[in-house]
mmCIF file of C-alpha atoms in Angstrom:
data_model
loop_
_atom_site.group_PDB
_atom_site.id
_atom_site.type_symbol
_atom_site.label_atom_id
_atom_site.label_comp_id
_atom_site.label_asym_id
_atom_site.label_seq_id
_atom_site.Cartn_x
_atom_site.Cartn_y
_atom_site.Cartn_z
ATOM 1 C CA UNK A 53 111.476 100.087 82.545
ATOM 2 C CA UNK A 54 108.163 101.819 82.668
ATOM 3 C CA UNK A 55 107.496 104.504 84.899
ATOM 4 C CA UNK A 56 104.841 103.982 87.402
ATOM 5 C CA UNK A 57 101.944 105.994 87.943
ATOM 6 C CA UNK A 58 101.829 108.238 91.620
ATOM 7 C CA UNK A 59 99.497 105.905 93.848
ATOM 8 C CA UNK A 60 96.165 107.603 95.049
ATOM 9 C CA UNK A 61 95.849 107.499 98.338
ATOM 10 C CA UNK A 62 92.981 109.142 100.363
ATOM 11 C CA UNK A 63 93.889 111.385 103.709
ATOM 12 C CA UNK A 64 91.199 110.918 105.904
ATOM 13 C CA UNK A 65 91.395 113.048 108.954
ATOM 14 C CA UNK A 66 89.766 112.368 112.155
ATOM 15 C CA UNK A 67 88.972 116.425 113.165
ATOM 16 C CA UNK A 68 86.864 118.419 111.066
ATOM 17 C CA UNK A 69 88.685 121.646 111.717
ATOM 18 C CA UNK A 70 89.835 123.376 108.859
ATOM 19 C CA UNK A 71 93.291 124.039 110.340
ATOM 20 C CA UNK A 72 93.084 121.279 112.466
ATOM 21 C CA UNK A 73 96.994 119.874 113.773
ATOM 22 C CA UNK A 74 95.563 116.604 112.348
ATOM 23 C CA UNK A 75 94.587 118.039 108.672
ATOM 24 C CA UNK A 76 98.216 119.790 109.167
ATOM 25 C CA UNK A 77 100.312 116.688 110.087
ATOM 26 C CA UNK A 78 98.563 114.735 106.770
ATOM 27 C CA UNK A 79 99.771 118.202 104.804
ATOM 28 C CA UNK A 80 103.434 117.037 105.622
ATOM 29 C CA UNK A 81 102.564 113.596 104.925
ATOM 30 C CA UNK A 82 101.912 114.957 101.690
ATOM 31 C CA UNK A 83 105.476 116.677 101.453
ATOM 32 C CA UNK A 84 107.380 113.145 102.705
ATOM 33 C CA UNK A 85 105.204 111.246 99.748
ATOM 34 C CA UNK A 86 106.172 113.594 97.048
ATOM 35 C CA UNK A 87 105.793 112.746 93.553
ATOM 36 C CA UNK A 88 105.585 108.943 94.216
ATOM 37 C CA UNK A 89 101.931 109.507 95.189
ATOM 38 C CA UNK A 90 98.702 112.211 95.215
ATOM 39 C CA UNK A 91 97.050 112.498 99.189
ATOM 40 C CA UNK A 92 93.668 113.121 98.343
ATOM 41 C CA UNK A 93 91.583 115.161 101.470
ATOM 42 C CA UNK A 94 88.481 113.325 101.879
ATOM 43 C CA UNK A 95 85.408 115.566 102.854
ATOM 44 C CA UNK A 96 82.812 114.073 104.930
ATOM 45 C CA UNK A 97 81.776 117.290 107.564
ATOM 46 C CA UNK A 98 77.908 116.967 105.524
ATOM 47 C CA UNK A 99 77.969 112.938 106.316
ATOM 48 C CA UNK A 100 74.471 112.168 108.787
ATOM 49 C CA UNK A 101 75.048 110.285 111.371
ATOM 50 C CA UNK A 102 74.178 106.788 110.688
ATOM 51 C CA UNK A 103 70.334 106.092 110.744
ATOM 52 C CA UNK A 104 69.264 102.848 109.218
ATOM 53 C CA UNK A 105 66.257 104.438 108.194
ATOM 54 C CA UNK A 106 68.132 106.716 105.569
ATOM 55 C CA UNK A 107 70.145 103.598 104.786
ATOM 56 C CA UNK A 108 69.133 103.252 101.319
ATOM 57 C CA UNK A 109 69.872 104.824 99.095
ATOM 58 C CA UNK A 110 72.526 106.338 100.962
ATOM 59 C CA UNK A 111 72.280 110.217 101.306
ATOM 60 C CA UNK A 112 74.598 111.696 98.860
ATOM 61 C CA UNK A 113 77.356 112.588 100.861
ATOM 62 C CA UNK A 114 78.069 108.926 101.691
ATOM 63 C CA UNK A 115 78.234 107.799 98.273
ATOM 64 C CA UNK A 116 80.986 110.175 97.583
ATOM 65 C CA UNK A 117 82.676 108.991 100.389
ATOM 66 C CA UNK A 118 82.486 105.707 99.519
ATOM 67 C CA UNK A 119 83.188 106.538 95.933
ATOM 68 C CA UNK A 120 86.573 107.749 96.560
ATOM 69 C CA UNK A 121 87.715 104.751 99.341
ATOM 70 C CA UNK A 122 86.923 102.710 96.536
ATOM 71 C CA UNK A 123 88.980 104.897 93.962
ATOM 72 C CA UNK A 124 91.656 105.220 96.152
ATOM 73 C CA UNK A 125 94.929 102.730 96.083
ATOM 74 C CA UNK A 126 95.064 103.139 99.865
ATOM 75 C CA UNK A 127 93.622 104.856 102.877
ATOM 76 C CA UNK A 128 95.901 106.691 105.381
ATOM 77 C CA UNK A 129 94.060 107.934 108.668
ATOM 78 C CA UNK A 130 95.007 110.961 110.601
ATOM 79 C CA UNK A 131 93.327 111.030 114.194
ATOM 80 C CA UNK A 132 93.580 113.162 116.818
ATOM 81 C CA UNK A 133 92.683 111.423 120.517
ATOM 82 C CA UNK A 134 89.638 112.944 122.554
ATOM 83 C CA UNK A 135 89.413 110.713 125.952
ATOM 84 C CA UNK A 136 91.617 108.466 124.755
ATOM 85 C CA UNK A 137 89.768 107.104 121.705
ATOM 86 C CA UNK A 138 89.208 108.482 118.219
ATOM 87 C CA UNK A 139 86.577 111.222 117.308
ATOM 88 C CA UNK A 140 82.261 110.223 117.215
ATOM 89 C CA UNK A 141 82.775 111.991 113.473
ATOM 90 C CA UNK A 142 85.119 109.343 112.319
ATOM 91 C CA UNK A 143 83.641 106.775 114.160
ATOM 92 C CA UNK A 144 80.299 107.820 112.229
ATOM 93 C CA UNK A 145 82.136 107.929 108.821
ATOM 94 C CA UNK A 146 83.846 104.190 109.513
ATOM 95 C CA UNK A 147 80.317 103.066 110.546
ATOM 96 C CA UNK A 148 78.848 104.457 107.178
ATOM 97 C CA UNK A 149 81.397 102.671 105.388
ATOM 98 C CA UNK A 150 81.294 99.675 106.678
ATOM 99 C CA UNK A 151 77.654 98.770 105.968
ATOM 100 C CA UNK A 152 77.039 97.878 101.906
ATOM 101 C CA UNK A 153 76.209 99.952 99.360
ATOM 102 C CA UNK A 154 73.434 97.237 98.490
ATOM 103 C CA UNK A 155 72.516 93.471 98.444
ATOM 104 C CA UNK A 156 75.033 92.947 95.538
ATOM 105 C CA UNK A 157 77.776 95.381 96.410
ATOM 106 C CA UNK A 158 80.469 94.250 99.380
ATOM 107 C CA UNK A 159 81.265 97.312 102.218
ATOM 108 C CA UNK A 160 84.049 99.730 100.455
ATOM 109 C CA UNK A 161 86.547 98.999 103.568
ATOM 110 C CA UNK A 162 87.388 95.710 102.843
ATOM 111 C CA UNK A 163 90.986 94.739 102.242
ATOM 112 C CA UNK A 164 91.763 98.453 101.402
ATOM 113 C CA UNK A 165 95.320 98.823 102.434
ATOM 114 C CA UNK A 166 95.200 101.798 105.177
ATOM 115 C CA UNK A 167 97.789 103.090 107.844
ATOM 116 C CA UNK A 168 97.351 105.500 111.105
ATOM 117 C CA UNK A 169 99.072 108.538 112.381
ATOM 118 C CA UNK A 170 97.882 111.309 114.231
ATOM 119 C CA UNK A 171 99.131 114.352 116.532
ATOM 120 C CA UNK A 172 97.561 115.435 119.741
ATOM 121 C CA UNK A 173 97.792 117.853 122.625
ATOM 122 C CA UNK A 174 98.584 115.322 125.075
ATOM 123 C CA UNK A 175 101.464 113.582 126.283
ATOM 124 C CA UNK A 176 100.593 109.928 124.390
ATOM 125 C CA UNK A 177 100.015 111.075 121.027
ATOM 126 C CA UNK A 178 97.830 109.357 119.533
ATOM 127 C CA UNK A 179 98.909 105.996 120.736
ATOM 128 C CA UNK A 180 95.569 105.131 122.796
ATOM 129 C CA UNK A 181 93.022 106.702 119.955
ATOM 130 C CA UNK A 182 95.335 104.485 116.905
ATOM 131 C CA UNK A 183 95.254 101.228 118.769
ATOM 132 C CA UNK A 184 91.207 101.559 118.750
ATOM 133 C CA UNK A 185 90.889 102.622 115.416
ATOM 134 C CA UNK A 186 93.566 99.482 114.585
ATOM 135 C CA UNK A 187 91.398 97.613 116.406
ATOM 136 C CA UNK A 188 88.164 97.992 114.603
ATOM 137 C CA UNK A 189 89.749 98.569 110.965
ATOM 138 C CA UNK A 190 91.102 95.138 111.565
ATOM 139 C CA UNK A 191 87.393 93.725 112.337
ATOM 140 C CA UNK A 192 86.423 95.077 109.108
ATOM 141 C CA UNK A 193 89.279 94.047 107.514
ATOM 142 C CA UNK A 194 90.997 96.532 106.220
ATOM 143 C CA UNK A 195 94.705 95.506 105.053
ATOM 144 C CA UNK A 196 96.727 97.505 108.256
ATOM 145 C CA UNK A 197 100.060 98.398 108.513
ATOM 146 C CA UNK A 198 100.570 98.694 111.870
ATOM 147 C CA UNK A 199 104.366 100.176 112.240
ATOM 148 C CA UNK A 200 105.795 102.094 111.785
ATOM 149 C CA UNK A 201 102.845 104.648 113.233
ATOM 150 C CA UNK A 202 103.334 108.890 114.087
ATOM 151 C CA UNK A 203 102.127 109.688 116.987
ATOM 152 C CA UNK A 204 102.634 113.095 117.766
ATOM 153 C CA UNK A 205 102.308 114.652 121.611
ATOM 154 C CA UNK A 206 101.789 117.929 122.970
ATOM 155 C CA UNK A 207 100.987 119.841 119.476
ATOM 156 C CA UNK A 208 100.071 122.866 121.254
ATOM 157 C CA UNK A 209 103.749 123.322 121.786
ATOM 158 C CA UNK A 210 105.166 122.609 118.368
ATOM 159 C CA UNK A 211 102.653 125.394 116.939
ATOM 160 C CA UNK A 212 103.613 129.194 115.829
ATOM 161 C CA UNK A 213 101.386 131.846 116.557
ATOM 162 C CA UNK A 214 99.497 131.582 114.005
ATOM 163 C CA UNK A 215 98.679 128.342 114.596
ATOM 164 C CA UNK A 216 100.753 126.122 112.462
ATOM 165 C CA UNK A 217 102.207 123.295 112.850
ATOM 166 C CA UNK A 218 106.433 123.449 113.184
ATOM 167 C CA UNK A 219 107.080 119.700 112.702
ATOM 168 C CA UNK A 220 110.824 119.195 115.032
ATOM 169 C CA UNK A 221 113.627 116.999 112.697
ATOM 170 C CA UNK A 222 113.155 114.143 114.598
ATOM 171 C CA UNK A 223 109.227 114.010 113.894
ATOM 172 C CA UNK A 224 109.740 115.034 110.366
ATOM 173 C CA UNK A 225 112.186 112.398 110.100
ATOM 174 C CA UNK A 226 109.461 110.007 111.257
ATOM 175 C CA UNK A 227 107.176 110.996 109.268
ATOM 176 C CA UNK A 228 109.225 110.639 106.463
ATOM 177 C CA UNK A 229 109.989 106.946 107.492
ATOM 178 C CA UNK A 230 105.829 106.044 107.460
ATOM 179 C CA UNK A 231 105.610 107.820 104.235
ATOM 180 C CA UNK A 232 108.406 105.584 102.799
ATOM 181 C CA UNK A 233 106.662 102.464 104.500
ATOM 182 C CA UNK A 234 103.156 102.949 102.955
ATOM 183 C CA UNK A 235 104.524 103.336 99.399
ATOM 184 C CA UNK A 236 106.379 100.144 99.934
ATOM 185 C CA UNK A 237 103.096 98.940 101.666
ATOM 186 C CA UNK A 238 101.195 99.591 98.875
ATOM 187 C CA UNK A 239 103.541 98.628 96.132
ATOM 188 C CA UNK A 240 104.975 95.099 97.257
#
């Protein structure tokens, strides 16, 4: 039997904060995929907001972004939750990736398989800001699976001095169990 080749899949990671407990949570996710896949960070801090009147051509920064959705074998989203929703930055990035490249070319987003975690300082997670973003991947039809989903709470609390991120077992565990999930996800 031939071995198969790790699946790409591209982190994208609702806080722009170098450190952020997001970016950190999607480091672990990297960990719990291990060799079975690559988690790719994708960089979008330089993306405009969305202006139809720099529509086309897109500004560069969009193009990569949309170059590597479309390279990758699967999206997996990392929010945090600001008044219960998802960030405006990843809102803007979804929003620039949802409108075509051109005439002839279809929006990168479609069918893409993608799945949702996240980690927050409050008490629900991310539960409130996932079930939004669920909501409007599945209008643009992204491929979704919906459980199992992290959803991390009060990540102020799990953090060292420093500011890392101590994943507990049990969260770890979970983690572990999503990780599992999208590989099967992505390789029926």
């Amino acid at each position: 039997m031939l071995e198969q080749q790790p699946l790409n899949i591209l982190a994208i990671v609702g806080s722009l904060r170098k450190d952020s407990f997001n970016r950190q949570l999607a480091e672990a996710a990297r960990d719990a995929l291990g060799d079975r896949a690559k988690l790719h960070f994708l960089s979008y801090a330089d993306v405009p907001l969305f202006n139809q009147d720099i529509e086309y051509p897109a500004p560069e920064a969009v193009s990569r972004a949309r170059a590597a959705v479309r390279e990758a074998d699967g999206l997996w989203f990392f929010t945090p939750e600001y008044n219960h929703s998802f960030p405006g930055v990843l809102k803007n990035l979804i929003d620039w990736l949802s409108r075509p490249a051109s005439e002839t070319e279809r929006q990168v987003l479609y069918g893409k398989p993608a799945a949702l975690a996240g980690i927050s300082g409050g008490m629900s997670g991310t539960l409130v800001a996932q079930d939004q973003l669920a909501m409007l991947l599945s209008y643009l039809n992204l491929r979704l699976m919906n459980v199992p989903r992290v959803a991390v709470p009060n990540a102020r609390t799990l953090a060292d001095a420093q500011g890392r991120l101590t994943l507990p077992d049990k969260n770890r565990a979970f983690l572990q169990k999503e990780a599992d999930a999208l590989i099967a996800f992505l390789r029926p």
